[in-house]
Amino acid sequence: MEKKGLTSFALKIIGFCAMILGSVPLVLGGEIFPYYRIFFRISAVLFAFVLTEGFYHTSSRIKYLVRLLIAGVVMYAGNHLVAYLTGNNLPLEYGMFLTLAAGFGAMWVFNWVREDGYSLESRMIGITAGAVLSILAMMFAESGFCVIPVVLIGFFFHGKKLWISLLLIAISAVLAFNSIAYTPSGAIDWNLFFTENCDWSIIGLLPFVLFYGGRSGPNRGFAKWFFYACYPLCVWTCAVVGMYFTR
């Protein structure tokens, strides 16, 4: 019997649409649409969740990781070039591929510990390596603080929607509490809460997890490669167009 619900490809499309909304400041400037980071966070965690599904279902983990690394290096170089040519540094905030590559690598290390770590010493080394990679990615990779926890939750609780949902709610609640800031008058700064301090918005992933059907959907040709091409092209095009809008 065919499973019902959203496919991984559908989640990619939704994530891409959210990413386009998150790219609005590249065209109009951050002051025009200050809430773009919320959409960008939702886009990031959608791709993080799809990554965990891809890890379990891909026919070649090596090729998957290599694609992410190559795309990450190309986008990193392209972002800096576009930022230099347009005088707009916002493209430097967009570099999801390397973060996803780090998350994929961490999953691979933890999976090795779970399946092939025969001795206690080798398992401890693997766990340490996976933890260090995860922490470094959270500290230094773009949106790593949001993406890596979702990747690890999706990996360790793969197929367990209830646990994934509960952990998402718990993490979002902690992030929301830590995101609260106050104005000089003592009131909560809601503008800051919904603009700069919006890591809590990863809760936006919850309905998509619940409606995910466990199927990959189309995964060849355009369906396989569109994200690798369209994501950087969208960012670069928005930055170039924005150069004329913000003059």
Coordinates of N, CA, C and O in Angstrom, one line a residue, residues 27-133:
V27 N 17.3 41.8 -2.4 CA 16.7 42.6 -3.4 C 16.3 44.0 -2.8 O 16.6 45.0 -3.4
L28 N 15.6 44.0 -1.7 CA 15.0 45.2 -1.2 C 15.7 45.8 0.0 O 15.4 46.9 0.4
G29 N 16.6 45.0 0.6 CA 17.3 45.5 1.8 C 16.7 44.9 3.0 O 15.4 44.7 3.0
G30 N 17.4 44.7 4.0 CA 16.9 44.1 5.3 C 15.9 44.9 6.0 O 15.1 44.4 6.7
E31 N 15.9 46.3 5.8 CA 15.0 47.1 6.5 C 13.6 47.0 6.0 O 12.6 47.2 6.7
I32 N 13.4 46.6 4.7 CA 12.1 46.5 4.1 C 11.4 45.3 4.6 O 10.2 45.4 4.8
F33 N 12.1 44.2 4.8 CA 11.4 43.0 5.2 C 12.3 42.4 6.3 O 13.1 41.4 6.1
P34 N 12.2 42.9 7.5 CA 13.2 42.5 8.6 C 12.9 41.0 9.1 O 13.7 40.5 9.9
Y35 N 11.8 40.4 8.7 CA 11.5 39.1 9.3 C 12.0 37.9 8.4 O 11.6 36.8 8.6
Y36 N 12.9 38.3 7.5 CA 13.3 37.2 6.5 C 14.0 36.1 7.2 O 14.0 34.9 6.7
R37 N 14.6 36.3 8.3 CA 15.4 35.2 9.0 C 14.5 34.1 9.4 O 14.9 33.0 9.5
I38 N 13.2 34.4 9.7 CA 12.3 33.3 10.1 C 12.1 32.3 9.0 O 12.2 31.1 9.1
F39 N 11.9 32.9 7.8 CA 11.7 32.0 6.6 C 13.0 31.3 6.3 O 13.0 30.1 5.9
F40 N 14.1 31.9 6.5 CA 15.4 31.3 6.2 C 15.7 30.2 7.2 O 16.2 29.1 6.9
R41 N 15.3 30.3 8.5 CA 15.4 29.3 9.5 C 14.6 28.1 9.1 O 15.0 26.9 9.2
I42 N 13.3 28.3 8.7 CA 12.4 27.2 8.3 C 13.0 26.5 7.1 O 13.0 25.3 7.1
S43 N 13.5 27.3 6.2 CA 14.1 26.6 5.0 C 15.3 25.8 5.4 O 15.4 24.6 4.9
A44 N 16.1 26.3 6.3 CA 17.3 25.6 6.7 C 17.0 24.2 7.4 O 17.6 23.2 7.1
V45 N 16.0 24.2 8.3 CA 15.7 23.0 9.0 C 14.9 22.0 8.1 O 15.0 20.8 8.3
L46 N 14.2 22.5 7.1 CA 13.6 21.6 6.2 C 14.6 20.8 5.4 O 14.5 19.6 5.3
F47 N 15.6 21.6 4.9 CA 16.7 20.9 4.2 C 17.5 20.0 5.1 O 18.0 18.9 4.7
A48 N 17.6 20.3 6.4 CA 18.3 19.5 7.4 C 17.5 18.2 7.6 O 18.1 17.1 7.6
F49 N 16.2 18.2 7.7 CA 15.4 17.0 7.8 C 15.5 16.2 6.6 O 15.6 14.9 6.7
V50 N 15.4 16.8 5.4 CA 15.5 16.0 4.1 C 16.9 15.4 4.1 O 17.0 14.2 3.5
L51 N 17.9 16.0 4.6 CA 19.3 15.4 4.6 C 19.3 14.1 5.4 O 19.9 13.2 4.9
T52 N 18.6 14.1 6.5 CA 18.6 12.9 7.3 C 17.9 11.7 6.5 O 18.4 10.6 6.6
E53 N 16.9 12.1 5.8 CA 16.2 11.0 5.0 C 17.1 10.6 3.9 O 17.1 9.4 3.6
G54 N 17.8 11.5 3.3 CA 18.7 11.2 2.2 C 19.8 10.3 2.7 O 20.3 9.4 2.0
F55 N 20.3 10.5 3.9 CA 21.4 9.7 4.5 C 21.0 8.2 4.5 O 21.8 7.3 4.2
Y56 N 19.7 8.0 4.9 CA 19.3 6.6 5.0 C 18.9 6.0 3.7 O 18.9 4.7 3.6
H57 N 18.5 6.8 2.7 CA 18.0 6.2 1.5 C 18.9 6.3 0.3 O 18.6 5.7 -0.8
T58 N 19.9 7.1 0.4 CA 20.8 7.3 -0.8 C 21.5 6.0 -1.2 O 21.8 5.2 -0.3
S59 N 21.8 5.9 -2.5 CA 22.5 4.7 -2.9 C 24.0 4.8 -2.8 O 24.7 3.8 -2.8
S60 N 24.5 6.0 -2.6 CA 25.9 6.3 -2.4 C 26.1 7.5 -1.5 O 26.0 8.6 -1.9
R61 N 26.5 7.2 -0.2 CA 26.8 8.3 0.7 C 28.0 9.1 0.3 O 28.1 10.3 0.6
I62 N 29.0 8.4 -0.3 CA 30.2 9.1 -0.7 C 29.8 10.2 -1.8 O 30.2 11.4 -1.7
K63 N 29.1 9.8 -2.8 CA 28.7 10.7 -3.8 C 27.8 11.9 -3.3 O 28.0 13.0 -3.7
Y64 N 27.0 11.5 -2.3 CA 26.1 12.5 -1.7 C 26.9 13.6 -1.0 O 26.7 14.8 -1.2
L65 N 27.9 13.1 -0.2 CA 28.8 14.0 0.5 C 29.6 14.9 -0.4 O 29.8 16.1 -0.2
V66 N 30.2 14.2 -1.4 CA 31.0 15.0 -2.4 C 30.2 16.1 -3.1 O 30.7 17.2 -3.3
R67 N 29.0 15.8 -3.5 CA 28.1 16.8 -4.1 C 27.9 18.0 -3.2 O 28.0 19.1 -3.6
L68 N 27.7 17.7 -1.9 CA 27.5 18.8 -0.9 C 28.7 19.6 -0.8 O 28.7 20.9 -0.7
L69 N 29.9 19.0 -0.7 CA 31.1 19.7 -0.5 C 31.5 20.5 -1.7 O 31.9 21.7 -1.6
I70 N 31.3 20.0 -2.9 CA 31.6 20.7 -4.1 C 30.7 21.9 -4.3 O 31.1 23.1 -4.5
A71 N 29.4 21.7 -4.0 CA 28.4 22.8 -4.1 C 28.7 23.8 -3.0 O 28.6 25.0 -3.3
G72 N 29.2 23.4 -1.8 CA 29.5 24.4 -0.8 C 30.7 25.2 -1.1 O 30.7 26.4 -0.9
V73 N 31.7 24.6 -1.7 CA 32.9 25.4 -2.1 C 32.6 26.4 -3.2 O 33.0 27.6 -3.2
V74 N 31.8 25.9 -4.2 CA 31.4 26.8 -5.3 C 30.6 27.9 -4.9 O 30.8 29.1 -5.2
M75 N 29.6 27.7 -4.0 CA 28.8 28.7 -3.5 C 29.5 29.7 -2.6 O 29.3 30.9 -2.6
Y76 N 30.5 29.2 -1.8 CA 31.3 30.1 -0.9 C 32.1 31.1 -1.8 O 32.1 32.3 -1.5
A77 N 32.7 30.5 -2.9 CA 33.5 31.4 -3.8 C 32.5 32.4 -4.5 O 32.8 33.6 -4.6
G78 N 31.4 31.9 -5.0 CA 30.5 32.7 -5.7 C 29.9 33.8 -4.8 O 29.7 35.0 -5.3
N79 N 29.6 33.5 -3.6 CA 29.0 34.5 -2.7 C 30.0 35.7 -2.4 O 29.6 36.8 -2.4
H80 N 31.3 35.3 -2.3 CA 32.3 36.4 -2.1 C 32.5 37.2 -3.3 O 32.7 38.4 -3.2
L81 N 32.4 36.5 -4.5 CA 32.6 37.3 -5.7 C 31.4 38.2 -5.9 O 31.6 39.4 -6.3
V82 N 30.2 37.7 -5.7 CA 29.0 38.6 -5.9 C 29.0 39.7 -4.9 O 28.6 40.9 -5.2
A83 N 29.4 39.4 -3.6 CA 29.5 40.5 -2.6 C 30.5 41.6 -3.0 O 30.2 42.7 -2.8
Y84 N 31.6 41.1 -3.6 CA 32.6 42.1 -4.0 C 32.1 42.9 -5.2 O 32.3 44.2 -5.2
L85 N 31.4 42.3 -6.2 CA 31.0 43.0 -7.4 C 29.8 44.0 -7.1 O 29.7 45.0 -7.7
T86 N 28.9 43.6 -6.1 CA 27.7 44.4 -5.9 C 27.9 45.3 -4.7 O 27.1 46.2 -4.5
G87 N 28.9 45.1 -3.9 CA 29.1 45.9 -2.7 C 28.0 45.5 -1.6 O 27.8 46.3 -0.6
N88 N 27.4 44.4 -1.7 CA 26.4 43.9 -0.8 C 26.9 42.7 -0.1 O 27.1 41.6 -0.7
N89 N 27.1 42.7 1.2 CA 27.6 41.6 1.9 C 26.6 40.6 2.4 O 27.0 39.5 3.0
L90 N 25.3 40.8 2.1 CA 24.3 39.9 2.5 C 24.5 38.5 1.9 O 24.1 37.5 2.6
P91 N 25.0 38.3 0.7 CA 25.1 37.0 0.2 C 26.1 36.1 1.0 O 26.0 34.9 1.0
L92 N 26.9 36.7 1.8 CA 27.8 36.0 2.7 C 27.1 35.2 3.8 O 27.6 34.3 4.4
E93 N 25.8 35.6 4.0 CA 25.0 34.9 5.1 C 24.4 33.6 4.5 O 23.8 32.9 5.3
Y94 N 24.5 33.4 3.2 CA 23.9 32.2 2.6 C 24.9 31.2 2.2 O 25.7 31.4 1.2
G95 N 25.0 30.1 2.9 CA 26.0 29.1 2.6 C 25.6 27.7 3.1 O 26.4 27.1 3.9
M96 N 24.4 27.3 2.9 CA 23.9 26.1 3.5 C 24.6 24.8 3.2 O 24.6 23.9 4.0
F97 N 25.2 24.7 2.0 CA 25.8 23.4 1.6 C 26.8 22.9 2.5 O 26.9 21.7 2.8
L98 N 27.7 23.8 3.0 CA 28.8 23.3 3.8 C 28.3 22.9 5.2 O 28.8 22.0 5.8
T99 N 27.2 23.6 5.7 CA 26.6 23.2 6.9 C 26.0 21.8 6.8 O 26.1 20.9 7.7
L100 N 25.3 21.6 5.7 CA 24.7 20.3 5.4 C 25.7 19.2 5.3 O 25.6 18.1 5.8
A101 N 26.9 19.5 4.7 CA 27.9 18.6 4.5 C 28.5 18.2 5.9 O 28.8 17.0 6.1
A102 N 28.7 19.2 6.8 CA 29.1 18.9 8.1 C 28.2 18.0 8.8 O 28.6 17.0 9.5
G103 N 26.9 18.2 8.7 CA 25.8 17.4 9.3 C 25.8 16.0 8.8 O 25.7 15.0 9.5
F104 N 26.0 15.9 7.5 CA 26.1 14.6 6.8 C 27.3 13.8 7.3 O 27.2 12.6 7.6
G105 N 28.4 14.5 7.4 CA 29.6 13.8 8.0 C 29.5 13.4 9.4 O 29.9 12.3 9.8
A106 N 28.8 14.2 10.2 CA 28.6 13.8 11.6 C 27.7 12.6 11.7 O 28.0 11.6 12.5
M107 N 26.7 12.5 10.9 CA 25.8 11.3 10.8 C 26.6 10.1 10.4 O 26.4 9.0 11.0
W108 N 27.4 10.2 9.5 CA 28.2 9.1 9.0 C 29.1 8.6 10.1 O 29.3 7.4 10.3
V109 N 29.7 9.5 10.8 CA 30.6 9.1 11.9 C 29.8 8.3 13.0 O 30.2 7.2 13.5
F110 N 28.7 8.9 13.4 CA 27.9 8.2 14.4 C 27.3 6.9 13.9 O 27.1 6.0 14.7
N111 N 27.0 6.8 12.6 CA 26.5 5.6 12.1 C 27.6 4.5 12.1 O 27.3 3.3 12.3
W112 N 28.8 4.9 11.8 CA 29.9 4.0 11.9 C 30.1 3.4 13.3 O 30.3 2.2 13.5
V113 N 29.9 4.3 14.3 CA 30.0 3.9 15.7 C 28.9 2.9 16.0 O 29.2 1.8 16.7
R114 N 27.7 3.1 15.5 CA 26.6 2.2 15.8 C 26.7 0.9 15.1 O 26.3 -0.1 15.6
E115 N 27.3 0.9 13.9 CA 27.2 -0.4 13.1 C 28.6 -1.1 13.0 O 28.6 -2.3 12.9
D116 N 29.7 -0.3 13.1 CA 31.0 -0.9 12.8 C 32.0 -0.7 13.9 O 33.2 -1.1 13.8
G117 N 31.6 0.0 15.0 CA 32.6 0.3 16.1 C 32.7 -1.0 16.9 O 31.8 -1.2 17.8
Y118 N 33.7 -1.8 16.7 CA 33.7 -3.1 17.4 C 34.3 -3.0 18.8 O 33.9 -3.8 19.7
S119 N 35.2 -2.1 19.1 CA 35.8 -2.0 20.4 C 35.3 -0.8 21.1 O 34.9 0.2 20.5
L120 N 35.4 -0.8 22.4 CA 35.0 0.4 23.2 C 35.9 1.6 22.8 O 35.4 2.7 22.7
E121 N 37.2 1.4 22.6 CA 38.1 2.5 22.3 C 37.7 3.1 20.9 O 37.7 4.3 20.8
S122 N 37.4 2.3 19.9 CA 37.0 2.8 18.6 C 35.7 3.6 18.7 O 35.5 4.6 18.1
R123 N 34.8 3.1 19.5 CA 33.5 3.8 19.7 C 33.7 5.1 20.3 O 33.1 6.1 19.9
M124 N 34.5 5.2 21.3 CA 34.8 6.4 22.0 C 35.4 7.4 21.1 O 35.1 8.6 21.1
I125 N 36.3 7.0 20.3 CA 37.0 7.9 19.3 C 36.0 8.4 18.3 O 35.9 9.6 18.0
G126 N 35.1 7.5 17.8 CA 34.1 7.9 16.9 C 33.1 8.8 17.5 O 32.7 9.8 16.8
I127 N 32.6 8.6 18.7 CA 31.7 9.5 19.3 C 32.3 10.9 19.5 O 31.7 11.9 19.3
T128 N 33.6 10.9 20.0 CA 34.3 12.1 20.2 C 34.4 12.9 18.9 O 34.1 14.1 18.8
A129 N 34.8 12.2 17.8 CA 34.9 12.8 16.5 C 33.6 13.4 16.0 O 33.5 14.5 15.5
G130 N 32.5 12.6 16.1 CA 31.2 13.1 15.7 C 30.8 14.3 16.5 O 30.2 15.3 16.0
A131 N 31.0 14.3 17.8 CA 30.6 15.4 18.7 C 31.4 16.6 18.4 O 30.8 17.7 18.3
V132 N 32.7 16.5 18.2 CA 33.5 17.7 17.8 C 33.1 18.3 16.5 O 33.0 19.5 16.4
L133 N 32.9 17.4 15.5 CA 32.4 17.9 14.2 C 31.1 18.7 14.3 O 30.9 19.7 13.7

